[in-house]
């Protein structure tokens, strides 16, 4: 079983719609959760992090965390063509805990 | 604030050759990470330094990979000898102290192709 699992996609989303990305993790001791965006041929860039159960909103992005279900999600509202990228879920344990990445979900926003 | 610098950006070598990558983290960042990202996969941590000490190298293939961070600033990652399966992007990242909720900032990566 992979430690961090994501649907590989591609997830096709019409422009202006909501993109919903899901991620599950296996380590119950995980403490912090990150969403990175990676454009083709580029390095990952942080979109959001969350470490408390519930929702966290930042502009058009909302991260949701449910530690009991070991589930974290990312919603992208009003999707734009510039949102087309691979979204990486990353999970980290306590201090010095390494960041474990999922394989990423490819999102394609169609005009 | 300057970002994480890496060089070279691209490298093509033949199997059994050696190669070295260089990384300069964001100024003042104590924690430096080297990741390997194979096409279609997420980054995998190879080694994590806190200042010039190794915190985690559990996934570093030590028979062929080595890394050092002299003086707690720049770092080099070496592969000797390279195998075909080492073809990947090697990403360097840094963070302020390595705390669990800190952001890791990634460099542009070095694309390695082993023929």
Short mmCIF file of C-alpha atoms in Angstrom, two decimals:
data_model
loop_
_atom_site.label_atom_id
_atom_site.label_comp_id
_atom_site.label_asym_id
_atom_site.label_seq_id
_atom_site.Cartn_x
_atom_site.Cartn_y
_atom_site.Cartn_z
CA UNK A 1 0.00 0.00 0.00
CA UNK A 2 1.33 3.40 -0.98
CA UNK A 3 1.73 5.83 1.89
CA UNK A 4 0.05 8.70 0.03
CA UNK A 5 -2.48 7.92 -2.67
CA UNK A 6 -4.03 10.17 -5.28
CA UNK A 7 -6.04 9.53 -8.41
CA UNK A 8 -3.67 10.07 -11.32
CA UNK A 9 -6.30 11.63 -13.57
CA UNK A 10 -6.41 13.41 -15.85
CA UNK A 11 -9.25 15.30 -14.22
CA UNK A 12 -10.97 17.32 -16.91
CA UNK A 13 -12.74 20.42 -15.59
CA UNK A 14 -14.66 23.04 -17.60
CA UNK A 15 -13.46 26.59 -17.13
CA UNK A 16 -15.28 28.24 -14.25
CA UNK A 17 -16.22 24.95 -12.58
CA UNK A 18 -14.94 23.46 -9.31
CA UNK A 19 -12.09 20.96 -9.41
CA UNK A 20 -12.07 18.47 -6.54
CA UNK A 21 -8.88 16.57 -5.76
CA UNK A 22 -8.58 13.83 -3.17
CA UNK A 23 -5.72 12.31 -1.23
CA UNK A 24 -5.56 9.54 1.35
CA UNK A 25 -2.63 8.66 3.59
CA UNK A 26 -1.69 5.64 5.65
CA UNK A 27 0.30 7.05 8.60
CA UNK A 28 -2.08 8.05 11.41
CA UNK A 29 0.75 9.99 13.05
CA UNK A 30 0.96 12.45 10.16
CA UNK A 31 0.75 16.01 11.37
CA UNK A 32 0.89 18.35 8.42
CA UNK A 33 -0.47 18.21 4.93
CA UNK A 34 0.52 20.13 1.85
CA UNK A 35 -0.75 20.70 -1.65
CA UNK A 36 1.83 21.54 -4.30
CA UNK A 37 1.19 22.51 -7.91
CA UNK A 38 3.63 21.37 -10.56
CA UNK A 39 3.51 22.64 -14.12
CA UNK A 40 5.02 20.40 -16.76
CA UNK A 41 8.80 20.67 -16.69
CA UNK A 42 8.79 22.86 -13.59
CA UNK A 43 9.43 22.27 -9.91
CA UNK A 44 6.65 21.97 -7.31
CA UNK A 45 5.31 25.16 -5.76
CA UNK A 46 3.31 25.27 -2.56
CA UNK A 47 -0.37 26.16 -2.81
CA UNK A 48 -1.57 25.48 0.72
CA UNK A 49 -0.84 23.61 3.90
CA UNK A 50 -3.24 22.45 6.60
CA UNK A 51 -2.70 20.75 9.94
CA UNK A 52 -6.04 21.02 11.75
CA UNK A 53 -9.21 19.15 10.95
CA UNK A 54 -11.69 21.16 8.93
CA UNK A 55 -11.44 23.59 6.06
CA UNK A 56 -8.85 26.20 5.19
CA UNK A 57 -9.50 28.70 2.45
CA UNK A 58 -7.04 30.80 0.47
CA UNK A 59 -8.47 32.67 -2.48
CA UNK A 60 -9.93 30.18 -4.94
CA UNK A 61 -8.40 27.23 -3.09
CA UNK A 62 -9.88 25.32 -0.15
CA UNK A 63 -8.08 22.50 1.63
CA UNK A 64 -10.09 20.06 3.73
CA UNK A 65 -8.62 17.69 6.30
CA UNK A 66 -10.24 14.75 8.08
CA UNK A 67 -7.65 12.98 10.22
CA UNK A 68 -10.10 10.31 11.41
CA UNK A 69 -10.65 9.24 7.82
CA UNK A 70 -7.02 9.96 6.87
CA UNK A 71 -8.23 12.08 4.02
CA UNK A 72 -7.24 15.47 2.67
CA UNK A 73 -8.75 17.24 -0.30
CA UNK A 74 -8.27 20.36 -2.39
CA UNK A 75 -11.03 22.30 -4.07
CA UNK A 76 -10.26 24.78 -6.83
CA UNK A 77 -13.17 27.16 -7.44
CA UNK A 78 -13.70 29.07 -10.68
CA UNK A 79 -11.10 26.93 -12.42
CA UNK A 80 -8.95 28.73 -15.00
CA UNK A 81 -6.85 27.33 -17.86
CA UNK A 82 -3.80 28.44 -15.86
CA UNK A 83 -4.80 25.91 -13.19
CA UNK A 84 -3.96 23.09 -15.62
CA UNK A 85 -1.11 21.29 -13.87
CA UNK A 86 -0.32 18.28 -11.72
CA UNK A 87 -1.32 18.66 -8.08
CA UNK A 88 0.81 16.84 -5.55
CA UNK A 89 -0.44 15.91 -2.11
CA UNK A 90 2.31 15.69 0.52
CA UNK A 91 2.12 14.45 4.08
CA UNK A 92 4.58 14.94 6.89
CA UNK A 93 5.07 13.39 10.31
CA UNK A 94 6.41 15.15 13.37
CA UNK A 95 9.62 17.12 13.67
CA UNK A 96 12.18 15.87 11.14
CA UNK A 97 9.46 13.69 9.62
CA UNK A 98 10.03 13.42 5.93
CA UNK A 99 7.59 14.77 3.40
CA UNK A 100 5.87 11.91 1.58
CA UNK A 101 4.42 12.82 -1.80
CA UNK A 102 1.65 11.20 -3.74
CA UNK A 103 2.09 10.62 -7.44
CA UNK A 104 -0.08 13.62 -8.27
CA UNK A 105 -3.36 14.28 -10.02
CA UNK A 106 -3.24 15.91 -13.43
CA UNK A 107 -5.87 18.61 -13.87
CA UNK A 108 -6.87 19.87 -17.29
CA UNK A 109 -9.11 22.94 -17.42
CA UNK A 110 -10.89 23.20 -20.74
CA UNK A 111 -12.09 26.58 -22.07
CA UNK B 1 14.82 36.94 -1.74
CA UNK B 2 16.76 34.66 -4.06
CA UNK B 3 15.38 31.17 -4.44
CA UNK B 4 17.05 27.79 -4.35
CA UNK B 5 19.71 27.53 -7.04
CA UNK B 6 20.71 24.31 -8.76
CA UNK B 7 23.18 23.40 -11.46
CA UNK B 8 23.47 22.03 -13.99
CA UNK B 9 19.92 22.20 -15.30
CA UNK B 10 20.39 19.28 -17.67
CA UNK B 11 22.86 16.43 -17.85
CA UNK B 12 23.19 13.49 -20.22
CA UNK B 13 25.63 10.73 -19.33
CA UNK B 14 26.21 7.10 -20.20
CA UNK B 15 25.61 4.35 -17.69
CA UNK B 16 28.49 3.64 -15.35
CA UNK B 17 29.67 7.24 -15.58
CA UNK B 18 29.62 9.56 -12.59
CA UNK B 19 27.75 12.83 -12.19
CA UNK B 20 27.45 15.55 -9.57
CA UNK B 21 24.74 18.08 -8.86
CA UNK B 22 25.05 21.29 -6.89
CA UNK B 23 22.52 23.14 -4.76
CA UNK B 24 22.57 26.48 -3.00
CA UNK B 25 19.61 26.91 -0.62
CA UNK B 26 17.79 30.08 0.30
CA UNK B 27 20.03 32.23 2.49
CA UNK B 28 19.63 31.38 6.16
CA UNK B 29 17.78 28.11 5.62
CA UNK B 30 19.15 25.44 7.92
CA UNK B 31 17.42 22.48 6.32
CA UNK B 32 18.26 21.16 2.86
CA UNK B 33 16.61 18.29 1.02
CA UNK B 34 17.47 16.31 -2.08
CA UNK B 35 14.57 14.62 -3.89
CA UNK B 36 14.43 12.30 -6.88
CA UNK B 37 11.41 12.64 -9.13
CA UNK B 38 10.95 9.95 -11.73
CA UNK B 39 8.57 10.76 -14.60
CA UNK B 40 4.96 10.24 -13.53
CA UNK B 41 5.78 9.97 -9.84
CA UNK B 42 5.92 12.35 -6.92
CA UNK B 43 9.26 13.48 -5.50
CA UNK B 44 10.98 10.96 -3.25
CA UNK B 45 13.25 12.20 -0.46
CA UNK B 46 16.82 10.97 -0.84
CA UNK B 47 18.50 12.85 1.98
CA UNK B 48 17.74 15.62 4.47
CA UNK B 49 20.39 17.81 6.10
CA UNK B 50 19.98 19.96 9.17
CA UNK B 51 22.87 22.43 8.92
CA UNK B 52 25.70 20.08 7.93
CA UNK B 53 24.36 16.98 9.68
CA UNK B 54 22.27 14.23 8.07
CA UNK B 55 18.75 13.87 9.54
CA UNK B 56 17.39 11.24 7.15
CA UNK B 57 19.10 9.27 4.39
CA UNK B 58 17.01 6.13 4.64
CA UNK B 59 16.06 6.17 0.95
CA UNK B 60 19.49 7.08 -0.42
CA UNK B 61 21.06 4.20 -2.40
CA UNK B 62 24.31 4.46 -0.55
CA UNK B 63 26.18 2.04 -2.79
CA UNK B 64 26.10 4.60 -5.58
CA UNK B 65 24.75 7.89 -4.22
CA UNK B 66 26.53 10.25 -1.86
CA UNK B 67 25.79 13.74 -0.64
CA UNK B 68 27.50 16.31 1.48
CA UNK B 69 26.76 19.74 2.85
CA UNK B 70 29.98 21.32 3.90
CA UNK B 71 29.74 24.39 6.15
CA UNK B 72 25.97 23.96 6.32
CA UNK B 73 25.26 25.93 3.15
CA UNK B 74 25.84 24.49 -0.34
CA UNK B 75 25.33 20.83 -1.04
CA UNK B 76 26.42 18.36 -3.70
CA UNK B 77 24.79 15.09 -4.67
CA UNK B 78 26.89 12.54 -6.53
CA UNK B 79 26.01 9.37 -8.39
CA UNK B 80 28.79 6.91 -9.14
CA UNK B 81 28.31 4.77 -11.16
CA UNK B 82 25.04 5.81 -12.76
CA UNK B 83 22.41 3.31 -13.86
CA UNK B 84 19.66 3.68 -16.44
CA UNK B 85 17.05 3.83 -13.67
CA UNK B 86 18.69 6.95 -12.24
CA UNK B 87 17.18 8.98 -15.09
CA UNK B 88 15.03 11.48 -13.25
CA UNK B 89 14.78 15.07 -12.11
CA UNK B 90 16.83 15.78 -8.99
CA UNK B 91 15.20 18.48 -6.92
CA UNK B 92 16.84 20.40 -4.13
CA UNK B 93 14.64 22.12 -1.55
CA UNK B 94 15.25 24.12 1.58
CA UNK B 95 13.30 25.26 4.61
CA UNK B 96 14.06 27.48 7.54
CA UNK B 97 14.40 24.95 10.38
CA UNK B 98 12.83 21.73 9.16
CA UNK B 99 9.75 21.98 11.39
CA UNK B 100 6.72 19.93 10.45
CA UNK B 101 4.60 22.84 9.21
CA UNK B 102 7.34 24.72 7.42
CA UNK B 103 7.19 25.33 3.70
CA UNK B 104 9.83 23.66 1.60
CA UNK B 105 10.97 25.76 -1.33
CA UNK B 106 12.11 23.87 -4.39
CA UNK B 107 14.83 24.72 -6.84
CA UNK B 108 14.36 24.34 -10.62
CA UNK B 109 15.81 20.83 -10.61
CA UNK B 110 18.46 19.01 -12.62
CA UNK B 111 17.19 16.71 -15.36
CA UNK B 112 19.41 13.66 -15.67
CA UNK B 113 19.27 11.27 -18.59
CA UNK B 114 21.36 8.12 -18.35
CA UNK B 115 21.91 6.35 -21.69
#
